[in-house]
């Protein structure tokens, strides 16, 4: 079932889509806040006016994370190809006439990114991108490229949800993807929530806060 978005969210999205040849909307927020759900609802409402490129497509492959010793904190800022994500946003922000842009997609069934799985047609006026780290600056994640993201987005919304409900949803998600209840709780406490606190500190940089759930 598609989420029902508040009228202001729809009005803002339609205004962006109709305001120029190409606009980029970012949906930021902590793990489990419902960014993907909001994105899906916007895509359904906007139809051919919008397409989506999730940040999750830039997860490093599991083999790379293991080689780097980062597999046990997958989802942290330095477990993504942040430079590649920024490069993609630059291409989308300044499109070449007639050029389709291909982007990677993260497949949860295999927990791996798949290159070139998403096609963004040249005439799409609004590209929505959602992810945890869209509002970070250089001090938040040194050695990464997240600080360059905000300037490439025309508007960024912070998707906010009651922490208790968000953690419950996040724990269930991990269980659905194969973790035992205890392993899911441990992953949320040890990996997701430290990241969530870092993301929450960026909330004040958003153009608008979408509180729901």
Coordinates of C-alpha atoms in Angstrom, one line a residue:
X1 CA 0.0 0.0 0.0
X2 CA 1.3 3.4 -1.0
X3 CA 1.8 5.9 1.8
X4 CA -0.4 9.0 2.0
X5 CA 1.7 12.1 2.0
X6 CA 0.6 15.4 3.5
X7 CA -0.6 18.0 1.0
X8 CA 2.4 20.3 1.5
X9 CA 4.8 17.5 0.5
X10 CA 2.9 17.0 -2.8
X11 CA 2.6 20.7 -3.4
X12 CA 6.4 21.2 -2.9
X13 CA 7.3 18.3 -5.1
X14 CA 5.0 19.4 -8.0
X15 CA 6.3 23.0 -7.7
X16 CA 9.9 21.7 -8.0
X17 CA 9.0 19.5 -11.0
X18 CA 7.5 22.4 -12.8
X19 CA 10.1 25.0 -12.0
X20 CA 12.8 24.3 -14.6
X21 CA 14.3 21.9 -17.1
X22 CA 15.7 19.6 -14.3
X23 CA 15.5 19.8 -10.6
X24 CA 16.9 17.4 -7.9
X25 CA 15.1 16.7 -4.7
X26 CA 16.9 15.0 -1.8
X27 CA 15.2 13.0 1.0
X28 CA 17.5 12.7 4.0
X29 CA 17.0 11.0 7.4
X30 CA 18.1 8.2 9.6
X31 CA 17.8 4.5 8.9
X32 CA 14.2 3.3 9.1
X33 CA 12.6 6.8 8.9
X34 CA 10.7 5.9 5.7
X35 CA 12.7 7.7 3.1
X36 CA 12.1 5.0 0.5
X37 CA 8.4 4.9 1.3
X38 CA 8.1 8.7 0.9
X39 CA 10.1 8.4 -2.4
X40 CA 7.7 5.7 -3.7
X41 CA 4.7 7.8 -2.8
X42 CA 6.1 10.8 -4.6
X43 CA 6.9 8.8 -7.7
X44 CA 3.3 7.5 -7.8
X45 CA 1.9 11.0 -7.4
X46 CA 4.2 12.7 -9.9
X47 CA 4.1 10.0 -12.6
X48 CA 6.2 10.9 -15.6
X49 CA 7.4 14.1 -14.0
X50 CA 9.8 12.2 -11.7
X51 CA 12.3 9.4 -11.4
X52 CA 14.4 8.2 -8.5
X53 CA 18.1 7.4 -7.8
X54 CA 18.6 6.1 -4.3
X55 CA 21.9 6.7 -2.6
X56 CA 22.0 3.0 -1.6
X57 CA 23.1 2.0 -5.1
X58 CA 26.5 3.3 -4.1
X59 CA 27.1 0.8 -1.3
X60 CA 30.5 -0.7 -1.7
X61 CA 30.4 -4.4 -2.7
X62 CA 30.6 -6.9 0.1
X63 CA 33.9 -8.1 -1.1
X64 CA 35.3 -4.6 -1.0
X65 CA 33.9 -4.0 2.5
X66 CA 35.6 -7.2 3.7
X67 CA 38.9 -6.3 2.1
X68 CA 38.7 -2.9 3.8
X69 CA 37.7 -4.4 7.2
X70 CA 34.4 -2.5 7.1
X71 CA 31.8 -5.3 6.6
X72 CA 30.7 -5.2 10.2
X73 CA 29.5 -1.6 10.0
X74 CA 28.0 -1.7 6.5
X75 CA 25.9 1.5 6.1
X76 CA 28.4 3.9 7.8
X77 CA 29.5 6.9 5.8
X78 CA 32.8 5.4 4.6
X79 CA 31.1 2.2 3.3
X80 CA 29.8 3.9 0.2
X81 CA 31.4 5.2 -3.0
X82 CA 30.5 8.8 -2.1
X83 CA 32.7 10.2 -4.9
X84 CA 30.8 8.1 -7.4
X85 CA 27.5 9.3 -6.0
X86 CA 28.6 13.0 -6.3
X87 CA 29.7 12.4 -9.9
X88 CA 26.3 11.0 -10.7
X89 CA 24.5 13.9 -9.1
X90 CA 26.6 16.3 -11.2
X91 CA 25.6 14.6 -14.4
X92 CA 21.9 14.7 -13.3
X93 CA 22.2 18.3 -12.2
X94 CA 23.6 19.4 -15.6
X95 CA 22.1 17.0 -18.1
X96 CA 23.4 16.6 -21.6
X97 CA 20.7 17.0 -24.2
X98 CA 19.3 13.6 -25.3
X99 CA 21.5 11.6 -22.9
X100 CA 20.1 8.9 -20.7
X101 CA 21.9 8.6 -17.4
X102 CA 22.3 5.1 -15.9
X103 CA 22.7 4.6 -12.2
X104 CA 23.3 1.6 -9.8
X105 CA 20.6 0.1 -7.7
X106 CA 21.0 -1.8 -4.4
X107 CA 19.3 -5.2 -4.4
X108 CA 18.4 -6.2 -0.8
X109 CA 17.7 -9.7 -1.9
X110 CA 21.4 -10.2 -2.5
X111 CA 22.7 -7.2 -0.4
X112 CA 24.8 -6.0 -3.3
X113 CA 24.7 -3.0 -5.7
X114 CA 23.9 -3.6 -9.4
X115 CA 25.5 -1.3 -11.9
X116 CA 23.4 0.5 -14.6
X117 CA 20.1 -0.8 -13.3
X118 CA 18.3 2.6 -13.2
X119 CA 17.8 4.7 -16.3
X120 CA 17.0 8.4 -16.0
X121 CA 15.6 9.7 -19.3
X122 CA 16.8 13.1 -20.5
X123 CA 13.3 14.7 -20.3
X124 CA 12.5 13.9 -16.7
X125 CA 12.1 17.2 -14.9
X126 CA 12.5 16.0 -11.3
X127 CA 15.0 13.4 -10.0
X128 CA 14.5 12.3 -6.4
X129 CA 17.4 10.9 -4.5
X130 CA 17.1 9.5 -1.0
X131 CA 19.7 8.5 1.5
X132 CA 21.2 9.0 5.0
X133 CA 24.0 11.4 4.4
X134 CA 22.7 14.1 2.0
X135 CA 23.2 16.9 4.6
X136 CA 26.6 16.1 5.9
X137 CA 29.5 18.5 5.8
X138 CA 33.3 18.0 5.8
X139 CA 33.5 17.7 9.6
X140 CA 30.7 15.1 9.8
X141 CA 32.4 12.5 7.7
X142 CA 36.1 13.3 7.0
X143 CA 37.7 11.6 4.1
X144 CA 34.4 11.2 2.2
X145 CA 32.6 13.3 -0.4
X146 CA 29.2 13.7 1.3
X147 CA 29.9 17.4 1.9
X148 CA 29.5 18.0 -1.8
X149 CA 26.0 16.6 -2.1
X150 CA 23.9 19.4 -0.6
X151 CA 25.0 22.0 -3.2
X152 CA 23.9 19.7 -6.0
X153 CA 20.3 19.4 -4.7
X154 CA 17.7 22.1 -5.3
X155 CA 15.8 21.1 -2.1
X156 CA 16.4 18.6 0.7
X157 CA 13.7 17.3 3.0
X158 CA 14.5 15.7 6.3
X159 CA 12.2 12.7 6.8
X160 CA 11.6 12.4 10.5
X161 CA 9.8 9.7 12.6
X162 CA 9.3 8.9 16.2
X163 CA 12.5 7.1 17.3
X164 CA 10.7 4.2 19.0
X165 CA 8.6 3.5 15.9
X166 CA 11.6 3.9 13.6
X167 CA 13.7 1.5 15.6
X168 CA 10.9 -1.1 15.6
X169 CA 10.5 -0.8 11.9
X170 CA 14.2 -1.0 11.3
X171 CA 14.5 -4.1 13.5
X172 CA 11.7 -5.9 11.6
X173 CA 13.4 -5.0 8.3
X174 CA 16.6 -6.7 9.4
X175 CA 14.7 -9.8 10.5
X176 CA 12.9 -9.9 7.1
X177 CA 16.3 -9.9 5.4
X178 CA 17.5 -12.9 7.4
X179 CA 18.9 -11.8 10.7
X180 CA 17.7 -13.4 13.9
X181 CA 15.7 -11.2 16.3
X182 CA 18.7 -10.8 18.6
X183 CA 21.1 -10.2 15.7
X184 CA 18.7 -7.6 14.3
X185 CA 18.5 -5.8 17.6
X186 CA 22.3 -5.9 18.0
X187 CA 22.9 -4.5 14.5
X188 CA 20.4 -1.6 15.1
X189 CA 22.1 -0.8 18.4
X190 CA 25.7 -1.1 17.3
X191 CA 25.6 0.1 13.6
X192 CA 22.3 1.8 12.7
X193 CA 21.8 4.0 15.8
X194 CA 25.3 5.5 15.9
X195 CA 24.7 6.5 12.3
X196 CA 21.2 7.8 13.1
X197 CA 22.7 10.1 15.8
X198 CA 25.1 11.6 13.3
X199 CA 22.3 12.0 10.7
X200 CA 20.0 13.7 13.3
X201 CA 22.7 16.3 13.9
X202 CA 22.3 17.4 10.2
X203 CA 18.5 18.0 10.5
X204 CA 18.8 21.8 10.8
X205 CA 20.4 22.0 7.3
X206 CA 17.3 20.7 5.6
X207 CA 15.0 23.0 3.6
X208 CA 11.9 21.3 5.1
X209 CA 11.2 18.6 7.7
X210 CA 8.6 16.0 6.8
X211 CA 7.4 14.6 10.2
X212 CA 5.3 11.4 9.9
X213 CA 4.7 8.0 11.3

